[in-house]
Short mmCIF file of C-alpha atoms and ligand atoms in Angstrom, two decimals:
data_model
loop_
_atom_site.label_atom_id
_atom_site.label_comp_id
_atom_site.label_asym_id
_atom_site.label_seq_id
_atom_site.Cartn_x
_atom_site.Cartn_y
_atom_site.Cartn_z
CA UNK A 1 84.19 145.79 115.00
CA UNK A 2 87.26 144.76 116.97
CA UNK A 3 88.87 148.13 116.33
CA UNK A 4 86.27 149.80 118.51
CA UNK A 5 88.16 148.97 121.68
CA UNK A 6 90.99 151.25 120.66
CA UNK A 7 88.72 154.22 121.17
CA UNK A 8 87.38 153.17 124.54
CA UNK A 9 88.35 155.40 127.45
CA UNK A 10 85.45 154.58 129.75
CA UNK A 11 83.31 151.47 130.12
CA UNK A 12 80.50 150.64 132.54
CA UNK A 13 80.40 146.99 133.59
CA UNK A 14 76.94 145.72 134.50
CA UNK A 15 76.25 142.56 136.44
CA UNK A 16 73.23 140.62 135.15
CA UNK A 17 72.80 139.16 138.64
CA UNK A 18 72.13 142.59 140.18
CA UNK A 19 69.02 144.74 139.86
CA UNK A 20 69.09 148.03 138.02
CA UNK A 21 65.85 149.90 137.37
CA UNK A 22 64.98 151.34 133.96
CA UNK A 23 65.80 154.93 134.88
CA UNK A 24 69.25 153.95 136.16
CA UNK A 25 69.94 151.80 133.12
CA UNK A 26 68.94 154.63 130.82
CA UNK A 27 71.25 157.03 132.67
CA UNK A 28 74.15 154.58 132.30
CA UNK A 29 73.52 153.94 128.61
CA UNK A 30 73.06 157.63 127.79
CA UNK A 31 75.98 158.78 129.94
CA UNK A 32 78.48 159.11 127.11
CA UNK A 33 80.39 156.01 128.16
CA UNK A 34 82.09 154.24 125.29
CA UNK A 35 80.57 150.83 125.94
CA UNK A 36 78.54 148.72 128.32
CA UNK A 37 80.17 145.45 129.26
CA UNK A 38 77.95 142.75 130.72
CA UNK A 39 79.65 140.31 133.04
CA UNK A 40 80.05 139.04 136.58
CA UNK A 41 81.85 136.42 138.59
CA UNK A 42 78.82 134.60 139.96
CA UNK A 43 75.11 134.15 139.33
CA UNK A 44 75.36 134.93 135.61
CA UNK A 45 72.80 132.90 133.65
CA UNK A 46 71.52 132.75 130.08
CA UNK A 47 68.23 134.26 131.20
CA UNK A 48 69.55 137.22 133.16
CA UNK A 49 72.11 137.94 130.40
CA UNK A 50 69.46 137.93 127.63
CA UNK A 51 67.28 140.15 129.77
CA UNK A 52 69.97 142.75 130.38
CA UNK A 53 71.16 142.69 126.74
CA UNK A 54 67.65 143.35 125.46
CA UNK A 55 67.24 146.27 127.87
CA UNK A 56 70.60 147.82 126.88
CA UNK A 57 69.75 147.36 123.20
CA UNK A 58 67.10 150.07 123.44
CA UNK A 59 70.03 152.49 123.38
CA UNK A 60 72.81 153.09 120.89
CA UNK A 61 75.76 152.38 123.16
CA UNK A 62 77.88 149.36 122.10
CA UNK A 63 77.21 146.34 124.28
CA UNK A 64 79.76 143.56 124.81
CA UNK A 65 79.70 140.35 126.82
CA UNK A 66 82.55 139.30 129.07
CA UNK A 67 82.24 135.55 129.16
CA UNK A 68 82.64 133.83 132.51
CA UNK A 69 80.22 130.96 132.13
CA UNK A 70 79.67 128.99 128.95
CA UNK A 71 76.03 128.42 129.82
CA UNK A 72 75.47 132.17 129.68
CA UNK A 73 76.78 132.91 126.20
CA UNK A 74 74.05 134.80 124.40
CA UNK A 75 74.07 135.74 120.69
CA UNK A 76 73.61 139.36 119.62
CA UNK A 77 76.44 141.20 121.39
CA UNK A 78 78.80 143.54 119.51
CA UNK A 79 81.86 141.73 120.88
CA UNK A 80 82.70 138.84 123.17
CA UNK A 81 85.47 139.52 125.67
CA UNK A 82 87.36 136.35 126.60
CA UNK A 83 89.32 136.56 129.85
CA UNK A 84 92.58 134.63 130.01
CA UNK A 85 93.53 134.85 133.67
CA UNK A 86 97.29 135.02 133.49
CA UNK A 87 97.86 134.58 137.23
CA UNK A 88 95.17 131.95 137.78
CA UNK A 89 96.19 129.13 140.05
CA UNK A 90 94.16 126.67 138.02
CA UNK A 91 94.82 126.09 134.30
CA UNK A 92 91.08 125.97 133.59
CA UNK A 93 91.03 129.78 133.71
CA UNK A 94 94.08 130.20 131.51
CA UNK A 95 93.22 127.90 128.61
CA UNK A 96 91.29 124.87 129.94
CA UNK A 97 87.76 126.25 129.66
CA UNK A 98 88.61 127.86 126.35
CA UNK A 99 89.71 124.57 124.83
CA UNK A 100 86.58 122.82 126.06
CA UNK A 101 84.39 125.60 124.68
CA UNK A 102 85.99 125.32 121.26
CA UNK A 103 85.67 121.54 121.28
CA UNK A 104 81.99 121.81 122.13
CA UNK A 105 80.90 124.87 120.15
CA UNK A 106 83.73 125.44 117.65
CA UNK A 107 81.50 125.49 114.58
CA UNK A 108 79.26 128.16 116.14
CA UNK A 109 81.95 130.57 117.27
CA UNK A 110 81.96 133.98 115.51
CA UNK A 111 85.75 134.30 115.64
CA UNK A 112 85.71 137.81 114.22
CA UNK A 113 83.83 139.01 117.30
CA UNK A 114 86.12 137.47 119.92
CA UNK A 115 88.43 139.71 121.91
CA UNK A 116 90.87 138.04 124.32
CA UNK A 117 91.81 139.89 127.51
CA UNK A 118 94.99 139.09 129.43
CA UNK A 119 93.64 139.38 132.96
CA UNK A 120 95.71 140.02 136.05
CA UNK A 121 93.64 139.53 139.17
CA UNK A 122 95.21 141.70 141.85
CA UNK A 123 92.71 141.81 144.73
CA UNK A 124 92.97 138.46 146.55
CA UNK A 125 89.66 139.12 148.34
CA UNK A 126 87.60 139.46 145.13
CA UNK A 127 85.27 136.66 144.05
CA UNK A 128 87.16 136.37 140.78
CA UNK A 129 90.40 135.77 142.71
CA UNK A 130 88.81 132.98 144.69
CA UNK A 131 87.13 131.36 141.70
CA UNK A 132 90.33 131.35 139.64
CA UNK A 133 92.62 130.65 142.64
CA UNK A 134 94.62 133.66 141.53
CA UNK A 135 98.15 134.12 142.76
CA UNK A 136 97.65 137.59 144.19
CA UNK A 137 98.67 140.14 145.16
CA UNK A 138 101.66 140.62 142.87
CA UNK A 139 104.47 143.11 143.23
CA UNK A 140 105.28 145.50 140.42
CA UNK A 141 108.02 143.33 138.88
CA UNK A 142 105.76 140.28 138.85
CA UNK A 143 102.85 142.23 137.36
CA UNK A 144 105.10 143.70 134.67
CA UNK A 145 106.39 140.25 133.77
CA UNK A 146 102.87 138.84 133.41
CA UNK A 147 101.83 141.88 131.40
CA UNK A 148 104.72 141.37 129.01
CA UNK A 149 103.76 137.73 128.56
CA UNK A 150 100.33 138.96 127.47
CA UNK A 151 101.51 141.91 125.39
CA UNK A 152 104.67 140.66 123.72
CA UNK A 153 104.61 136.88 123.86
CA UNK A 154 100.92 136.19 123.35
CA UNK A 155 100.21 139.46 121.48
CA UNK A 156 96.92 139.92 123.32
CA UNK A 157 95.14 143.19 122.48
CA UNK A 158 94.21 143.93 126.10
CA UNK A 159 95.92 143.67 129.48
CA UNK A 160 93.26 144.03 132.19
CA UNK A 161 94.40 144.92 135.70
CA UNK A 162 91.50 143.72 137.83
CA UNK A 163 91.26 145.06 141.37
CA UNK A 164 87.48 144.46 141.50
CA UNK A 165 86.07 145.92 144.72
CA UNK A 166 89.16 147.83 145.81
CA UNK A 167 91.14 150.74 144.53
CA UNK A 168 94.36 149.71 142.83
CA UNK A 169 97.99 150.51 143.36
CA UNK A 170 98.32 153.24 140.72
CA UNK A 171 102.08 153.16 140.84
CA UNK A 172 101.99 149.49 139.83
CA UNK A 173 99.38 150.26 137.17
CA UNK A 174 101.59 152.99 135.76
CA UNK A 175 104.63 150.69 135.80
CA UNK A 176 102.68 148.07 133.85
CA UNK A 177 101.39 150.67 131.36
CA UNK A 178 104.93 151.76 130.58
CA UNK A 179 106.02 148.19 129.72
CA UNK A 180 103.27 147.61 127.16
CA UNK A 181 104.14 147.65 123.51
CA UNK A 182 100.85 147.14 121.68
CA UNK A 183 98.22 146.04 124.20
CA UNK A 184 95.66 148.42 125.64
CA UNK A 185 95.63 148.69 129.41
CA UNK A 186 92.22 148.23 131.02
CA UNK A 187 91.94 149.19 134.67
CA UNK A 188 89.04 148.08 136.89
CA UNK A 189 88.43 148.30 140.62
CA UNK A 190 87.13 150.71 143.23
CA UNK A 191 86.32 153.65 140.96
CA UNK A 192 83.58 155.44 142.87
CA UNK A 193 83.63 159.07 141.75
CA UNK A 194 85.25 161.63 139.49
CA UNK A 195 88.41 161.87 141.54
CA UNK A 196 89.20 158.13 141.61
CA UNK A 197 88.28 157.94 137.93
CA UNK A 198 90.69 160.74 137.03
CA UNK A 199 93.53 159.04 138.88
CA UNK A 200 92.89 155.73 137.12
CA UNK A 201 92.53 157.43 133.73
CA UNK A 202 95.92 159.08 134.08
CA UNK A 203 97.71 155.73 134.25
CA UNK A 204 95.60 153.51 131.99
CA UNK A 205 93.95 153.49 128.57
CA UNK A 206 90.48 152.35 129.55
CA UNK A 207 88.74 152.67 132.91
CA UNK A 208 86.05 150.16 133.88
CA UNK A 209 83.43 151.17 136.44
CA UNK A 210 81.27 148.43 137.95
CA UNK A 211 80.09 148.42 141.52
CA UNK A 212 79.61 152.20 141.78
CA UNK A 213 76.63 152.00 139.42
CA UNK A 214 74.78 150.04 142.07
CA UNK A 215 76.16 151.88 145.11
CA UNK A 216 75.97 155.54 144.12
CA UNK A 217 74.73 156.09 140.58
CA UNK A 218 75.12 159.85 140.61
CA UNK A 219 78.80 159.65 141.46
CA UNK A 220 79.26 156.74 139.05
CA UNK A 221 77.96 158.92 136.22
CA UNK A 222 80.52 161.60 137.08
CA UNK A 223 83.29 159.15 136.20
CA UNK A 224 82.50 159.45 132.49
CA UNK A 225 83.40 163.11 132.17
CA UNK A 226 86.30 162.71 134.58
CA UNK A 227 87.89 160.00 132.45
CA UNK A 228 87.22 161.69 129.15
CA UNK A 229 88.75 164.92 130.37
CA UNK A 230 92.00 163.20 131.35
CA UNK A 231 94.89 162.70 128.91
CA UNK A 232 95.67 159.05 128.26
CA UNK A 233 98.71 157.44 129.80
CA UNK A 234 99.99 156.94 126.24
CA UNK A 235 99.49 160.60 125.31
CA UNK A 236 101.38 161.69 128.38
CA UNK A 237 104.22 159.31 127.58
CA UNK A 238 104.83 160.66 124.07
C1 1GP B 301 85.00 144.50 137.90
O1 1GP B 301 86.87 145.70 137.01
C2 1GP B 301 85.50 145.77 137.27
O2 1GP B 301 85.21 143.42 137.04
C3 1GP B 301 85.13 147.00 138.04
O3 1GP B 301 85.45 146.90 139.41
O4 1GP B 301 83.23 146.79 140.55
O5 1GP B 301 85.26 147.63 141.77
O6 1GP B 301 84.21 149.00 139.95
P1 1GP B 301 84.49 147.62 140.48
#
């Protein structure tokens, strides 16, 4: 199951705290995206997560949960993405919450379904930056150093550059991609249409599209083809 992430080029991230009607959800799930990730930085509850999972489950697309609140961990997902916020200002978001979760629920944890993500929060205005007290922005050298901590020292399978709500610095993203040895580079933030998606896809392994689903669905759907038609950063490197 964990291997599936290696094939992901495009992922839609849905926020259980935001409304999406059935027709829109169907379009997202049938779009050809590689996975639907459910997650958000605020207002995520057990109830709204169960509700969204059960609606996505009517379709074949893999559905994974990005855990941000322990109260909202719902069984039945294909994978559980566990953010480790490398540049968090508070240790709770690096390992503190994780240790408490294991202490509390250790015997229930399906370890084989857990997928840690080395997060770098790069938009200081994003909710996630405020919640985690992230030290952002970072320059390219700082971002590369954090990414190597995740990739080489901690051997995390994913480095996630999170610009949530704004378009990223693609030169920095490309610099980080080149330093990675084994981790996959996830990029998220400000992808609104085919053109922005293509640019992100050229410098990363997996492109995450969130907000655009709620702002302009038609253009959000165009990001799938745009990403899939773009050679991976890795392919271009070799
Ligand atoms: C958010 O990285 C995702 O966690 C996607 O960002 O909402 O800006 O598309 P956007």
